[in-house]
Amino acid sequence: MIDSEEPVVAYMFDAAQPPEIRWLGSVAYACSSDDGDTALQSGHALWPGAQKLVAYLRTQPVRGKKVLELGCGCGVVGLACAALGAREVTLTDRDPGALRLCDLGAEANSPLSTKRENKISTRRLAFGEASDAKDCDLVVASDVVYDAGMARPVCASASSALRDGGSFLLAASFDLGASFPAELRDACDALGLTRPALVFKEETRIWRCRKATKRKALVDTVA
């Protein structure tokens, strides 16, 4: 468990303010009703990276895919994937309070969470831990990396969840420093992911990489 010794700061916000339902386009999500610094120091608010990643996903083929969101916070990205037709969505975070918000958001988006269209579930997962949801077509994460050293544990959890050839999309709305691209590349190399490609570059940046197929990994090893 990579980050188990970090102070569990986010949990103090659980009872700070009652949650409320808000909308991002046609997607409902539950968040803290506190719009100040309290919510923005936790995953209980909508962060800019999530908004940009949702907009990007609307241009991508999501229907029918099995999706996992890392560090989901209030789960906007995963819920948007459900609205786009993903067949199964797993929302993960280490904060139980964030997962409760996700459950409320899933209920607010009914019938998105009905078994008839897709299945939305929540699970506790810290960065660096292996996901017990396997063979995902797509893993998404937004504004979960705050410094270059977090690239490896985030990529480790993503790699553990992906099927061969599956995609990982990572969005960041703030400056991660000059060393981050190299740290991300090295993490991908070490964890069986292809070299990350920058697919969206504005104030928010989005990188895409894939889980290397066994054949490609063997070729890379021999080379």
Coordinates of C-alpha atoms in Angstrom, one line a residue:
M1 CA 0.0 0.0 0.0
I2 CA 2.0 2.9 -1.3
D3 CA 0.2 5.8 0.5
S4 CA -1.1 4.1 3.6
E5 CA 1.2 6.2 5.9
E6 CA 0.0 9.5 4.6
P7 CA -2.2 11.6 6.9
V8 CA -5.8 10.8 6.0
V9 CA -6.6 14.5 5.6
A10 CA -9.6 14.2 3.3
Y11 CA -11.7 12.2 5.8
M12 CA -12.1 15.2 8.0
F13 CA -14.3 16.8 5.4
D14 CA -16.9 14.0 5.5
A15 CA -19.2 15.9 7.9
A16 CA -18.2 19.4 7.0
Q17 CA -21.2 20.2 4.8
P18 CA -24.2 18.1 3.6
P19 CA -23.8 16.9 0.0
E20 CA -25.9 18.2 -2.8
I21 CA -26.7 17.1 -6.4
R22 CA -25.3 19.2 -9.2
W23 CA -25.0 18.7 -13.0
L24 CA -22.2 18.6 -15.6
G25 CA -24.2 18.7 -18.8
S26 CA -26.6 15.7 -18.6
V27 CA -24.6 14.0 -15.8
A28 CA -25.7 14.4 -12.2
Y29 CA -23.1 14.1 -9.4
A30 CA -23.0 14.6 -5.7
C31 CA -20.5 17.0 -4.1
S32 CA -19.9 19.0 -1.0
S33 CA -22.1 22.0 -0.7
D34 CA -19.1 24.0 0.5
D35 CA -17.6 25.8 -2.5
G36 CA -14.6 27.1 -0.5
D37 CA -11.1 25.7 0.2
T38 CA -12.5 22.9 2.4
A39 CA -14.0 21.0 -0.5
L40 CA -11.2 21.8 -2.9
Q41 CA -8.7 20.2 -0.5
S42 CA -10.5 16.9 -1.0
G43 CA -12.2 14.9 -3.7
H44 CA -15.6 16.2 -2.6
A45 CA -15.7 18.8 -5.3
L46 CA -15.6 19.0 -9.1
W47 CA -12.1 19.7 -10.3
P48 CA -11.1 21.3 -13.6
G49 CA -9.3 18.2 -14.9
A50 CA -12.5 16.1 -14.5
Q51 CA -14.4 18.6 -16.6
K52 CA -11.9 18.5 -19.4
L53 CA -11.5 14.8 -19.4
V54 CA -15.3 14.4 -19.6
A55 CA -15.3 16.7 -22.7
Y56 CA -12.5 14.6 -24.2
L57 CA -14.3 11.3 -23.6
R58 CA -17.4 12.6 -25.4
T59 CA -15.2 12.5 -28.6
Q60 CA -14.0 8.9 -27.9
P61 CA -15.6 5.4 -28.3
V62 CA -16.8 4.6 -24.7
R63 CA -20.0 2.6 -25.4
G64 CA -19.7 -1.1 -24.4
K65 CA -16.5 -0.6 -22.5
K66 CA -15.6 -1.8 -19.0
V67 CA -14.3 1.3 -17.2
L68 CA -12.5 2.0 -13.9
E69 CA -11.9 5.5 -12.5
L70 CA -8.9 6.0 -10.1
G71 CA -9.1 8.6 -7.4
C72 CA -12.6 9.3 -8.4
G73 CA -13.6 11.9 -5.8
C74 CA -17.3 12.6 -6.6
G75 CA -17.1 10.3 -9.6
V76 CA -18.0 12.7 -12.4
V77 CA -15.7 11.1 -15.0
G78 CA -16.9 7.5 -14.3
L79 CA -20.5 8.6 -14.2
A80 CA -20.0 10.4 -17.6
C81 CA -18.7 7.1 -19.0
A82 CA -21.8 5.4 -17.8
A83 CA -23.9 8.1 -19.6
L84 CA -21.8 7.5 -22.7
G85 CA -22.8 3.8 -22.7
A86 CA -20.0 2.0 -20.8
R87 CA -21.3 -1.5 -19.9
E88 CA -19.6 -1.5 -16.5
V89 CA -18.1 1.3 -14.4
T90 CA -16.1 0.9 -11.2
L91 CA -15.4 4.1 -9.2
T92 CA -12.4 3.9 -6.8
D93 CA -11.0 6.1 -4.1
R94 CA -9.2 5.7 -0.8
D95 CA -11.7 8.1 0.9
P96 CA -14.9 6.5 2.1
G97 CA -16.6 9.9 2.1
A98 CA -15.9 10.3 -1.6
L99 CA -17.3 6.8 -2.3
R100 CA -20.5 7.8 -0.5
L101 CA -20.8 10.8 -2.8
C102 CA -20.4 8.4 -5.8
D103 CA -23.2 6.2 -4.5
L104 CA -25.5 9.3 -4.3
G105 CA -24.4 10.3 -7.8
A106 CA -25.1 6.9 -9.2
E107 CA -28.6 7.0 -7.7
A108 CA -29.2 10.5 -9.1
N109 CA -28.3 9.2 -12.6
S110 CA -30.9 6.4 -12.6
P111 CA -31.5 4.5 -14.9
L112 CA -27.8 4.8 -15.7
S113 CA -27.0 2.5 -12.8
T114 CA -29.6 -0.1 -13.6
K115 CA -28.4 -3.5 -14.6
R116 CA -30.3 -3.2 -17.9
E117 CA -27.9 -0.6 -19.3
N118 CA -24.7 -0.9 -17.2
K119 CA -23.5 -1.5 -13.7
I120 CA -21.9 1.2 -11.5
S121 CA -20.1 0.1 -8.4
T122 CA -17.7 1.7 -5.9
R123 CA -14.6 0.2 -4.3
R124 CA -11.9 1.5 -1.9
L125 CA -8.5 1.6 -3.6
A126 CA -5.3 3.5 -2.7
F127 CA -2.8 4.4 -5.4
G128 CA -0.2 1.7 -5.7
E129 CA -2.6 -1.0 -4.8
A130 CA -3.7 -3.6 -7.3
S131 CA -7.3 -3.3 -8.4
D132 CA -9.5 -6.4 -8.0
A133 CA -11.5 -5.2 -11.0
K134 CA -9.5 -6.7 -13.9
D135 CA -9.6 -6.7 -17.7
C136 CA -10.8 -3.1 -18.0
D137 CA -10.9 -1.6 -21.5
L138 CA -10.4 1.9 -20.1
V139 CA -8.9 3.4 -16.9
V140 CA -9.4 7.1 -16.2
A141 CA -8.0 9.5 -13.7
S142 CA -8.1 13.3 -13.3
D143 CA -6.2 15.7 -11.0
V144 CA -4.9 12.8 -8.9
V145 CA -1.2 13.5 -9.4
Y146 CA 0.3 16.4 -7.4
D147 CA 4.0 15.8 -7.9
A148 CA 6.2 13.7 -10.2
G149 CA 6.7 11.0 -7.6
M150 CA 3.0 10.0 -7.8
A151 CA 3.3 8.9 -11.4
R152 CA 4.5 5.4 -10.5
P153 CA 1.8 4.4 -7.9
V154 CA -1.0 5.8 -10.1
C155 CA 0.3 3.9 -13.1
A156 CA 0.7 0.7 -11.1
S157 CA -3.0 0.7 -10.1
A158 CA -4.0 1.5 -13.7
S159 CA -1.8 -1.3 -15.1
S160 CA -3.3 -3.8 -12.7
A161 CA -6.8 -3.1 -13.9
L162 CA -6.3 -3.0 -17.6
R163 CA -6.6 -5.8 -20.1
D164 CA -3.9 -6.1 -22.8
G165 CA -4.4 -3.2 -25.2
G166 CA -6.6 -1.3 -22.8
S167 CA -6.2 2.4 -22.5
F168 CA -5.3 4.7 -19.5
L169 CA -6.2 8.4 -19.7
L170 CA -4.6 10.7 -17.1
A171 CA -5.7 14.4 -16.9
A172 CA -4.0 17.1 -14.9
S173 CA -5.2 20.7 -14.7
F174 CA -2.1 22.1 -12.9
D175 CA 1.6 22.3 -13.5
L176 CA 3.3 19.1 -12.4
G177 CA 6.9 20.4 -13.0
A178 CA 9.4 19.8 -15.7
S179 CA 10.4 16.3 -14.5
F180 CA 6.8 14.9 -14.7
P181 CA 6.8 13.7 -18.3
A182 CA 10.0 11.7 -17.8
E183 CA 8.7 10.3 -14.5
L184 CA 5.5 9.3 -16.3
R185 CA 7.4 7.7 -19.1
D186 CA 9.6 5.8 -16.8
A187 CA 6.6 4.6 -14.8
C188 CA 4.9 3.4 -17.9
D189 CA 8.1 1.6 -19.1
A190 CA 8.4 -0.2 -15.7
L191 CA 4.8 -1.2 -15.4
G192 CA 4.0 -2.7 -18.8
L193 CA 2.4 0.4 -20.3
T194 CA 3.2 2.0 -23.7
R195 CA 5.0 5.3 -23.8
P196 CA 2.4 8.1 -22.9
A197 CA 1.2 10.4 -25.7
L198 CA -0.1 13.9 -24.9
V199 CA -3.5 13.9 -26.6
F200 CA -4.8 17.1 -25.2
K201 CA -2.8 20.2 -24.4
E202 CA -4.4 23.3 -23.0
E203 CA -4.5 24.4 -19.3
T204 CA -5.5 20.8 -18.7
R205 CA -3.2 18.1 -20.2
I206 CA -4.4 14.6 -21.0
W207 CA -2.0 11.7 -21.6
R208 CA -3.0 8.4 -23.1
C209 CA -1.1 5.1 -22.8
R210 CA -2.0 1.5 -23.3
K211 CA -1.4 -1.8 -21.6
A212 CA 1.3 -3.5 -23.7
T213 CA 0.3 -6.8 -25.2
K214 CA 2.3 -9.8 -24.1
R215 CA 3.8 -10.1 -27.6
K216 CA 4.9 -6.4 -27.6
A217 CA 6.3 -6.7 -24.1
L218 CA 8.4 -9.7 -25.1
V219 CA 9.7 -7.8 -28.2
D220 CA 10.6 -4.8 -26.0
T221 CA 12.4 -7.1 -23.5
V222 CA 14.4 -8.8 -26.2
A223 CA 15.3 -5.4 -27.9

